[in-house]
Coordinates of C-alpha atoms and ligand atoms in Angstrom, one line a residue:
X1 CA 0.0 0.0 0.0
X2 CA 2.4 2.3 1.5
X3 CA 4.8 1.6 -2.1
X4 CA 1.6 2.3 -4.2
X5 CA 1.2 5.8 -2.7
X6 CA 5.0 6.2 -3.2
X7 CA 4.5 5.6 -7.2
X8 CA 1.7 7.9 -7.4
X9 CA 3.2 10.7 -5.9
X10 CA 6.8 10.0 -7.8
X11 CA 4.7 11.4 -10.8
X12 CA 3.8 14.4 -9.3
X13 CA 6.3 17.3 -8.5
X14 CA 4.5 19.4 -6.8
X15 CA 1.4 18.6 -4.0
X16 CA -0.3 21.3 -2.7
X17 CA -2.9 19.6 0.0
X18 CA -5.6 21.0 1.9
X19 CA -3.8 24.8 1.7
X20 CA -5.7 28.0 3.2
X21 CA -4.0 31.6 3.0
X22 CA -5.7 34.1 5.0
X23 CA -4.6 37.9 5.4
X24 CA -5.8 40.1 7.9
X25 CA -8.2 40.0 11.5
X26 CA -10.8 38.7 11.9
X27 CA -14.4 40.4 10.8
X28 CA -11.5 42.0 8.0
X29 CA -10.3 38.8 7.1
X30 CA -10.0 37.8 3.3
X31 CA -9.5 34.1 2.6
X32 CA -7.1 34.5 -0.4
X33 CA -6.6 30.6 -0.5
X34 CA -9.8 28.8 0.7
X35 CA -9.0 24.4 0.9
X36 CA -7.2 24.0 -2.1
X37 CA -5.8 21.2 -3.0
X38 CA -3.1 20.8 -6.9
X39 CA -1.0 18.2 -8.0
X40 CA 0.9 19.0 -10.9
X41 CA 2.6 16.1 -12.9
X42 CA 6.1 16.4 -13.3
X43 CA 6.8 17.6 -16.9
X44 CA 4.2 19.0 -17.5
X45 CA 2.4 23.2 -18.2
X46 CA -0.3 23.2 -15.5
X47 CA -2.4 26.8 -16.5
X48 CA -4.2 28.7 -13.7
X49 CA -6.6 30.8 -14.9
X50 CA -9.4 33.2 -13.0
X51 CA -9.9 36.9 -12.5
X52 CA -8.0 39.5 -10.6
X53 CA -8.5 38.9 -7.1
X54 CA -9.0 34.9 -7.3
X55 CA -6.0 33.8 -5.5
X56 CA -3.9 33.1 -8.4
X57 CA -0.4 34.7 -7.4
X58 CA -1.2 33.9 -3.6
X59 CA -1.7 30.2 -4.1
X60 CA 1.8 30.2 -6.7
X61 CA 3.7 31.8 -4.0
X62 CA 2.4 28.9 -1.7
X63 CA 4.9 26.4 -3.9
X64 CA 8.2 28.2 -3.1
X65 CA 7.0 29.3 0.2
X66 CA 7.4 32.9 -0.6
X67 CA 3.8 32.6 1.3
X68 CA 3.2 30.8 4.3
X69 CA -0.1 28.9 4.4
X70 CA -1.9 29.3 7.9
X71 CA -2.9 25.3 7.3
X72 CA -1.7 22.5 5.0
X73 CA 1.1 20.9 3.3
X74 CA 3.6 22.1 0.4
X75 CA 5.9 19.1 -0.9
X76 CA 7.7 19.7 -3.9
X77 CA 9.8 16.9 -5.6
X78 CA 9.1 14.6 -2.8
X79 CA 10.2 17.4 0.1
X80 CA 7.9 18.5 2.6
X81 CA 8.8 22.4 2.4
X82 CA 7.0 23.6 5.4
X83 CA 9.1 21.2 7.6
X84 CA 12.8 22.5 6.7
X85 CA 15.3 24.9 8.4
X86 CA 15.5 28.4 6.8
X87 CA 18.9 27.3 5.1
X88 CA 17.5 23.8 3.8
X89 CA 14.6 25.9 2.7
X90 CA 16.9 28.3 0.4
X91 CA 18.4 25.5 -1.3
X92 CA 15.1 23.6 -2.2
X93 CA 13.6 26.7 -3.8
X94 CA 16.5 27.0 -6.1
X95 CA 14.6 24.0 -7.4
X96 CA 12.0 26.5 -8.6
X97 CA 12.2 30.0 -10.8
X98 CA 9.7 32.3 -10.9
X99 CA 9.0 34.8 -13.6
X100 CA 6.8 38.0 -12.9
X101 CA 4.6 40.1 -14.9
X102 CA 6.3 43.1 -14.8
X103 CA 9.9 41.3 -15.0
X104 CA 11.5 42.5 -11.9
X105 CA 14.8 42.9 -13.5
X106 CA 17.3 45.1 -11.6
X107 CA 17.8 48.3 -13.7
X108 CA 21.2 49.8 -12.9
X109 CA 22.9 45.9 -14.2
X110 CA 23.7 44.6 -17.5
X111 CA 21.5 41.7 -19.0
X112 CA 24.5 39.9 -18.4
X113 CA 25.0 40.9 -14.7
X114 CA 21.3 40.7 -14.0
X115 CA 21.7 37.3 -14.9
X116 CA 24.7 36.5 -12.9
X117 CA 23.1 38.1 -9.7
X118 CA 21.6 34.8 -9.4
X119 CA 24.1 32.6 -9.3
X120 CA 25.4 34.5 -6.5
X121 CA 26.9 31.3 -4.2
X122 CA 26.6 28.7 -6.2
X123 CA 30.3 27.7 -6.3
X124 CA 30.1 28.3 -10.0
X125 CA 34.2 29.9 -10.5
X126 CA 34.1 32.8 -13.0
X127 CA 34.6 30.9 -16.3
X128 CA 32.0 28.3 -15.3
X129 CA 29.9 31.5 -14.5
X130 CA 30.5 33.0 -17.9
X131 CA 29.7 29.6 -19.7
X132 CA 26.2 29.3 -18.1
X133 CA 25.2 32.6 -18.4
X134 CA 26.0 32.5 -22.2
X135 CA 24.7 29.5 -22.5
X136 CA 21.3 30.8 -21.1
X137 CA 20.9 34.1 -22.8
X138 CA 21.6 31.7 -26.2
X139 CA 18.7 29.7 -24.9
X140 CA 16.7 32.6 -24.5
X141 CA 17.6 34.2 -27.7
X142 CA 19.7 37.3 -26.3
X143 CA 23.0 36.5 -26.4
X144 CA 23.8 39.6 -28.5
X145 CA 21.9 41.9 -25.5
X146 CA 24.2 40.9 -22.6
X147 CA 26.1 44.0 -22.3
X148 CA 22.8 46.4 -22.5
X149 CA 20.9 47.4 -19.5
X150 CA 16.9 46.8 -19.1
X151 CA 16.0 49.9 -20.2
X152 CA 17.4 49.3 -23.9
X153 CA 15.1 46.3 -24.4
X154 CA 11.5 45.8 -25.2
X155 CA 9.0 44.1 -22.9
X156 CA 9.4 40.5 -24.6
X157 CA 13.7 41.0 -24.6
X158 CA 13.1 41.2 -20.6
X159 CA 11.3 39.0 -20.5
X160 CA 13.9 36.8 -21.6
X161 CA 16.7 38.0 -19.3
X162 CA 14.0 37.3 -16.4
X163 CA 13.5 33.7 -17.7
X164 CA 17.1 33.2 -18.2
X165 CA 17.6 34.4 -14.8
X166 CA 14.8 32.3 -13.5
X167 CA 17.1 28.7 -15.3
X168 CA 20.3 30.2 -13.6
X169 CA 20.1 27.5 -10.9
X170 CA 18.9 24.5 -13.0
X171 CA 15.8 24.4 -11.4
X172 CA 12.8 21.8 -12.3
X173 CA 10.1 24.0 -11.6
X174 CA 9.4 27.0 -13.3
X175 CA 6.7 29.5 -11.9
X176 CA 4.9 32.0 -14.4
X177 CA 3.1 34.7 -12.9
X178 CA 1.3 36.5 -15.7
X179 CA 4.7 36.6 -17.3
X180 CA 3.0 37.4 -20.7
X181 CA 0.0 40.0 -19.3
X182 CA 2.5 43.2 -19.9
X183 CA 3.4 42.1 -23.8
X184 CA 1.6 42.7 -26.9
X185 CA -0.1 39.8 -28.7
X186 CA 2.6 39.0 -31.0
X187 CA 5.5 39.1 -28.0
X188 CA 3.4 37.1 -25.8
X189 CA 3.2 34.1 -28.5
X190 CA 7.0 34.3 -29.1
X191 CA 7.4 34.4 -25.1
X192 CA 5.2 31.4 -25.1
X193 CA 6.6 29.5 -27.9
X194 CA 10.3 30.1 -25.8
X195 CA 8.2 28.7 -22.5
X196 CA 7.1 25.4 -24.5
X197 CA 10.7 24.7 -25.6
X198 CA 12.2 25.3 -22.2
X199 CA 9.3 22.5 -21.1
X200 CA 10.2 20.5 -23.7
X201 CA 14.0 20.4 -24.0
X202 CA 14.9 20.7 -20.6
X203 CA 11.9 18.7 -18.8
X204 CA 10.7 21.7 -16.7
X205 CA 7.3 21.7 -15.2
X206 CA 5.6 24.6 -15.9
X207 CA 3.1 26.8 -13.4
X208 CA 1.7 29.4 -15.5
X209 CA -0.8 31.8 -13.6
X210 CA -2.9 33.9 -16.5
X211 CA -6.4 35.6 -16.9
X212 CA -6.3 34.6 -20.2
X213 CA -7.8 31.9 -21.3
X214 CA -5.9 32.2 -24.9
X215 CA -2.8 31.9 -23.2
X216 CA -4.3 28.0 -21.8
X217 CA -5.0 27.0 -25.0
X218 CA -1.8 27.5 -26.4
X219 CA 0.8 25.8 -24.1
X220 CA -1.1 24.3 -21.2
X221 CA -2.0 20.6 -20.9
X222 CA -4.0 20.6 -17.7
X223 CA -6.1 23.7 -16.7
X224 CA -7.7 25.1 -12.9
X225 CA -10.2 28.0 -12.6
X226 CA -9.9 30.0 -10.0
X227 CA -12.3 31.8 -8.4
X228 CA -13.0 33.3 -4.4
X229 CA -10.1 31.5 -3.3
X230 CA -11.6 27.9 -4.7
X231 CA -10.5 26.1 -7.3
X232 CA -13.6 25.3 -9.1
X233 CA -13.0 23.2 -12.0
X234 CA -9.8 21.2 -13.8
X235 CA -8.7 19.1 -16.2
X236 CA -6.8 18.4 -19.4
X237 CA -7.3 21.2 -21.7
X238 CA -9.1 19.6 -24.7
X239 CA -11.0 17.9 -22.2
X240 CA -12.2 21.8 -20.2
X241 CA -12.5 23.4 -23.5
X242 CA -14.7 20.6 -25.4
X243 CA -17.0 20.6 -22.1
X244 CA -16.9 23.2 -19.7
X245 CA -18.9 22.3 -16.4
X246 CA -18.9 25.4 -14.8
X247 CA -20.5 28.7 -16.1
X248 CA -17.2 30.7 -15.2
X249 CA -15.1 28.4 -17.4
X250 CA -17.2 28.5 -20.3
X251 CA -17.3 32.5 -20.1
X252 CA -13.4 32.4 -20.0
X253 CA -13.2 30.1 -23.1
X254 CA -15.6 31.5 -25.2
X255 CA -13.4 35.2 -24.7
X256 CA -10.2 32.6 -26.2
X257 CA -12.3 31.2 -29.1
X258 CA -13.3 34.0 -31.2
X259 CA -17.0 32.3 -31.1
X260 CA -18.2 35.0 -28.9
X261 CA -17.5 37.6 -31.5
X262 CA -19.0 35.8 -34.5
X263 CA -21.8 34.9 -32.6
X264 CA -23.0 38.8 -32.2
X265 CA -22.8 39.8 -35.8
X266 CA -24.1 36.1 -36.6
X267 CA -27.1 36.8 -34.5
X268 CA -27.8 40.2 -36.1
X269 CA -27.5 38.7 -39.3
X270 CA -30.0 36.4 -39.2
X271 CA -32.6 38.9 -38.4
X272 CA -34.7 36.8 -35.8
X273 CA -34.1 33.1 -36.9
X274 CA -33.1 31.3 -34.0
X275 CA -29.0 30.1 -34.3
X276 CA -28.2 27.6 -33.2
X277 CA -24.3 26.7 -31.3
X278 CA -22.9 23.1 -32.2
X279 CA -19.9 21.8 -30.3
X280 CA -18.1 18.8 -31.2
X281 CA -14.6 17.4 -30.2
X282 CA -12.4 14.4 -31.2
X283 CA -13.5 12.3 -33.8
X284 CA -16.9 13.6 -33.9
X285 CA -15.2 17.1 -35.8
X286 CA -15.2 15.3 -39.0
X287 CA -18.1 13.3 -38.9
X288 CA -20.7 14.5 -42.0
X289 CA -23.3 15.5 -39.3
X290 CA -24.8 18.1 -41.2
X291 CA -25.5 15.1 -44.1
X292 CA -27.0 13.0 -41.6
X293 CA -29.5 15.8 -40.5
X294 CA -30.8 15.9 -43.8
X295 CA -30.9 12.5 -44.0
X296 CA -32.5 11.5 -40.9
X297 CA -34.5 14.1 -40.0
X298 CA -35.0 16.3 -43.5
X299 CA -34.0 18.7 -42.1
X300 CA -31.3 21.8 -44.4
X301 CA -28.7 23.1 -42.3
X302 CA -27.1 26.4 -43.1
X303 CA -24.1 26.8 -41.7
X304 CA -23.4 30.8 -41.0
X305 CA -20.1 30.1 -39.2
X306 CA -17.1 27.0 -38.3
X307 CA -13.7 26.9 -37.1
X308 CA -12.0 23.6 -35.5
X309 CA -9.0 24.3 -33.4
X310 CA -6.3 21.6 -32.7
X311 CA -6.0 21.5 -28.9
X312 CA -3.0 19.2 -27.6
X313 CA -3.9 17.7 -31.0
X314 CA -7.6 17.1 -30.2
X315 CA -10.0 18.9 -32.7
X316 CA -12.5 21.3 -31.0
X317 CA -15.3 22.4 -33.6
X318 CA -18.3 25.0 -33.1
X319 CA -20.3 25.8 -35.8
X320 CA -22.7 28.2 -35.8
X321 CA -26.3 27.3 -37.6
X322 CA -29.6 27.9 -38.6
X323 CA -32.0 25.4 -39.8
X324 CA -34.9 25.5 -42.6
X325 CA -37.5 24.4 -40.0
X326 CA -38.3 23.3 -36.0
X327 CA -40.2 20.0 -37.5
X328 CA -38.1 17.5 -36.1
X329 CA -35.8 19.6 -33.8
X330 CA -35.8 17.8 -30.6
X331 CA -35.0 14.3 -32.3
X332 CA -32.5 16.0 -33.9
X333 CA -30.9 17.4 -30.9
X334 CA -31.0 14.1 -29.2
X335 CA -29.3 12.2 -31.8
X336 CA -26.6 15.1 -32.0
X337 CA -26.0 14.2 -28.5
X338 CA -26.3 10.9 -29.2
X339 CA -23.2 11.2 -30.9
X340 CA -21.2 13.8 -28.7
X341 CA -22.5 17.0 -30.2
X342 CA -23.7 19.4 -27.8
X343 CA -26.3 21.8 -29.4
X344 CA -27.3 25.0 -27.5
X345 CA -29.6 27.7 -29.4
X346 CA -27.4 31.3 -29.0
X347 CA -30.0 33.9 -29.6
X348 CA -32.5 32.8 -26.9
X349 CA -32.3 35.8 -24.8
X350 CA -31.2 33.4 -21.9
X351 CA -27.6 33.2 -22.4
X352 CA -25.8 36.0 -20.6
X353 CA -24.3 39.0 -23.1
Ligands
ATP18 N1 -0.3 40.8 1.2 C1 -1.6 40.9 1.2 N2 -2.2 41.5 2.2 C2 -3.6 41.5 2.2 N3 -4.4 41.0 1.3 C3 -3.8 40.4 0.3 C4 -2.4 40.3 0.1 N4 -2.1 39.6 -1.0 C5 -3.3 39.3 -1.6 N5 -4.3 39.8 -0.8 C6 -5.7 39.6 -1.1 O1 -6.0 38.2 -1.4 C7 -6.9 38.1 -2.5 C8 -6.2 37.3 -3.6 O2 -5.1 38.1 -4.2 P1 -4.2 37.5 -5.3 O3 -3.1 38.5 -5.5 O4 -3.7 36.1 -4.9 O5 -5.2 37.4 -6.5 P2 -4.8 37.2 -8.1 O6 -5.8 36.1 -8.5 O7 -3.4 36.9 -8.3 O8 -5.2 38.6 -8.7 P3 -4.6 39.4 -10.0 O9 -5.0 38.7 -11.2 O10 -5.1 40.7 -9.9 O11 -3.1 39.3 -9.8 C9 -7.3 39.5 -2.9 O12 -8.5 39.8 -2.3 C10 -6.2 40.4 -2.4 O13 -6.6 41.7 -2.1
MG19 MG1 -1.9 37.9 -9.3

C-alpha cells in the first residue's frame, strides 16, 4: 500500500494539500486561499486561470514558500517544504524560478549581470559563471543583449533576461506569474513558444498563472479555474475546452475562441431566426453531421459560421447554424448528443451577453 502511494506521488512534482492563506483580522479577514488542493505532474504546463483577485499569485507563492499557508502541506519533488530549516529551505527553492509580470529585472545591471546576480553562491568559479550565463541568454535568444541594461530592451527581450535568470540554478520547476500580461499579442506568443521549448527540451514543469484563457489554449495541458479563493473546475485542456462544467469556465473560453464575436454579428444577421451553437470534439469534428441531419431528420442546415481548433492535438469544432425548420428539432438534438455533439440555441435571450 504504502509503495503504491510512493508511485503515485513520484509522478507528481508538486502537492499542494488541503492549503488556506488568509490575510488580515478577523471580521477583516480575506481568505485569499480557501481548501485548495493541486497536483501538478512532473513535466508537465499546468495553466491557472481566474480573474483578478482569485487567489492566483497567492496560491503560486504557496509552492516556493514565498507565502506561508496558515494550514496544509507544500511538498515539492518529494520534500515536505513547510518542515525545513530556513537554510535547507533556500536550497530547495532554487529548485524553482519564478518569472513576474512586470519582469522584476534590476535596472542599474547589465543583461548579463542581472543574470549573474543569481548565481550569486553557487560555487560556480568565473569561467563556469561566464559559460552558463552565455549559454542561457543563447537559450533565450539574447546573447547579443548581454552588455545592455533593461532599459534598452522591449518588454518580450526582458522577459527573456528574467527567464534566463529564473534557469540560472537548473531548477525543475518553473513559476509563471502572468509573465506574458504586460506584452503585446505577438511578444506574448513568441514568449510562449520560448516557454514550450524550455518544457520541452529541458523537462521543466511549468506553473503558468494567466487571466487569459488564450494563453491556456496554447501551451497548457492541464487547466484550474480559480475563483474566491476555490478552485472550481480542472482538467486536461481539450477535455475543459470541449466541455466546460462550470459557467465561469465557459465564459473564459468563449473570450479565447473567437466564437463569442462571431456569434453577435451572426445573431444580427439572421434577423430573428433562432442560431443555433454546435460543439463537437475528437472524432466527432469530422463526422458528415450536417448530411446526416438531412438524411435523418429532413432537415437543411445552413451553416453561418465554423472553425476547428487543434487542442494538444484534439480537434475542437463550433459551428454556428440555422435550420430550414423546427419540424423534427428535438429528435434532432438528441441524436446530435447521441453522438457527442452538444447543441445550444445562441440567440434565446437566456444566455448572458
Ligand atoms: N499581502 C496581502 N495582504 C492583504 N491582502 C492580500 C495580500 N495579498 C493578496 N491579498 C488579497 O488576497 C486576494 C487574492 O489576491 P491574489 O493577488 O492572490 O489574486 P490574483 O488572482 O493573483 O489577482 P490578479 O489577477 O489581480 O493578480 C485579494 O483579495 C487580495 O486583495
Ligand atoms: Mg496575481
Amino acid at each position: 500500500m504504502r509503495g503504491d502511494q510512493r508511485m503515485v506521488s513520484e509522478a507528481k512534482v508538486i502537492e499542494l494539500s488541503d492549503i488556506v492563506v488568509s490575510f488580515g483580522q478577523k471580521q477583516h479577514a480575506v481568505t485569499a486561499v480557501d481548501h485548495v488542493s493541486l497536483s501538478v505532474d512532473k513535466g508537465s504546463i499546468y495553466g491557472i486561470v481566474g480573474f483578478s483577485g482569485a487567489g492566483k499569485s497567492t496560491l503560486v507563492r504557496v509552492i516556493n514558500l514565498l507565502q506561508r499557508p496558515d494550514s496544509g502541506s507544500v511538498v515539492v519533488d518529494g520534500v515536505d517544504l513547510l518542515g525545513l530549516s530556513t537554510q535547507k529551505l533556500r536550497k530547495e527553492r532554487k529548485n524553482i524560478g519564478m518569472i513576474f509580470q512586470h519582469f522584476n529585472l534590476m535596472e542599474s545591471r547589465t543583461v548579463f549581470d542581472n543574470v549573474a546576480f543569481a548565481l550569486k553562491g553557487s560555487g560556480l568559479n568565473k569561467q563556469e559563471r561566464r559559460e552558463r550565463i552565455e549559454h542561457l541568454l543563447d537559450l533565450v535568444g539574447i546573447l547579443d543583449k548581454q552588455k545592455s541594461y533593461p532599459d534598452q530592451l522591449s518588454g518580450g527581450q526582458k522577459q527573456r533576461v528574467a527567464i534566463a535568470r529564473a534557469l540560472a540554478n537548473e531548477p525543475n520547476i518553473l513559476l509563471c506569474d502572468e509573465a506574458t500580461s504586460a506584452l503585446d499579442p505577438k511578444t506574448t506568443l513568441a514568449v510562449l513558444k520560448l516557454l514550450k521549448e524550455i518544457n520541452q527540451r529541458l523537462g521543466i514543469t511549468i506553473v503558468l498563472i494567466t487571466h487569459e484563457m488564450q494563453v491556456v489554449k496554447e501551451i497548457c495541458d492541464t487547466v484550474a479555474v480559480m475563483d474566491a479563493g476555490s478552485i472550481i473546475e480542472r482538467g486536461g485542456v481539450a477535455e475543459i475546452f470541449s466541455d466546460p462544467k462550470h459557467e465561469l469556465t465557459a465564459d473564459f473560453i468563449r473570450t479565447a475562441t473567437h466564437v463569442e464575436q462571431a456569434e453577435q454579428t451572426i445573431v444580427e444577421y439572421a434577423k430573428g431566426r433562432k442560431v443555433y451553437e454546435l460543439k463537437f470534439s475528437g472524432e466527432r469534428a469530422s463526422e458528415p453531421v450536417i448530411v446526416e441531419l438531412y438524411k435523418r431528420f429532413g432537415l437543411t442546415t445552413n451553416v453561418m459560421y465554423g472553425n476547428v481548433e487543434y487542442l494538444q492535438n484534439t480537434p475542437l469544432g463550433t459551428m454556428l447554424v440555422t435550420f430550414d425548420n423546427d419540424d423534427h428539432l428535438d429528435s434532432a438534438k438528441e441524436f446530435l448528443n447521441g453522438e457527442g455533439i452538444s447543441i445550444q440555441q445562441v440567440n434565446t435571450g437566456e444566455r448572458r451577453a
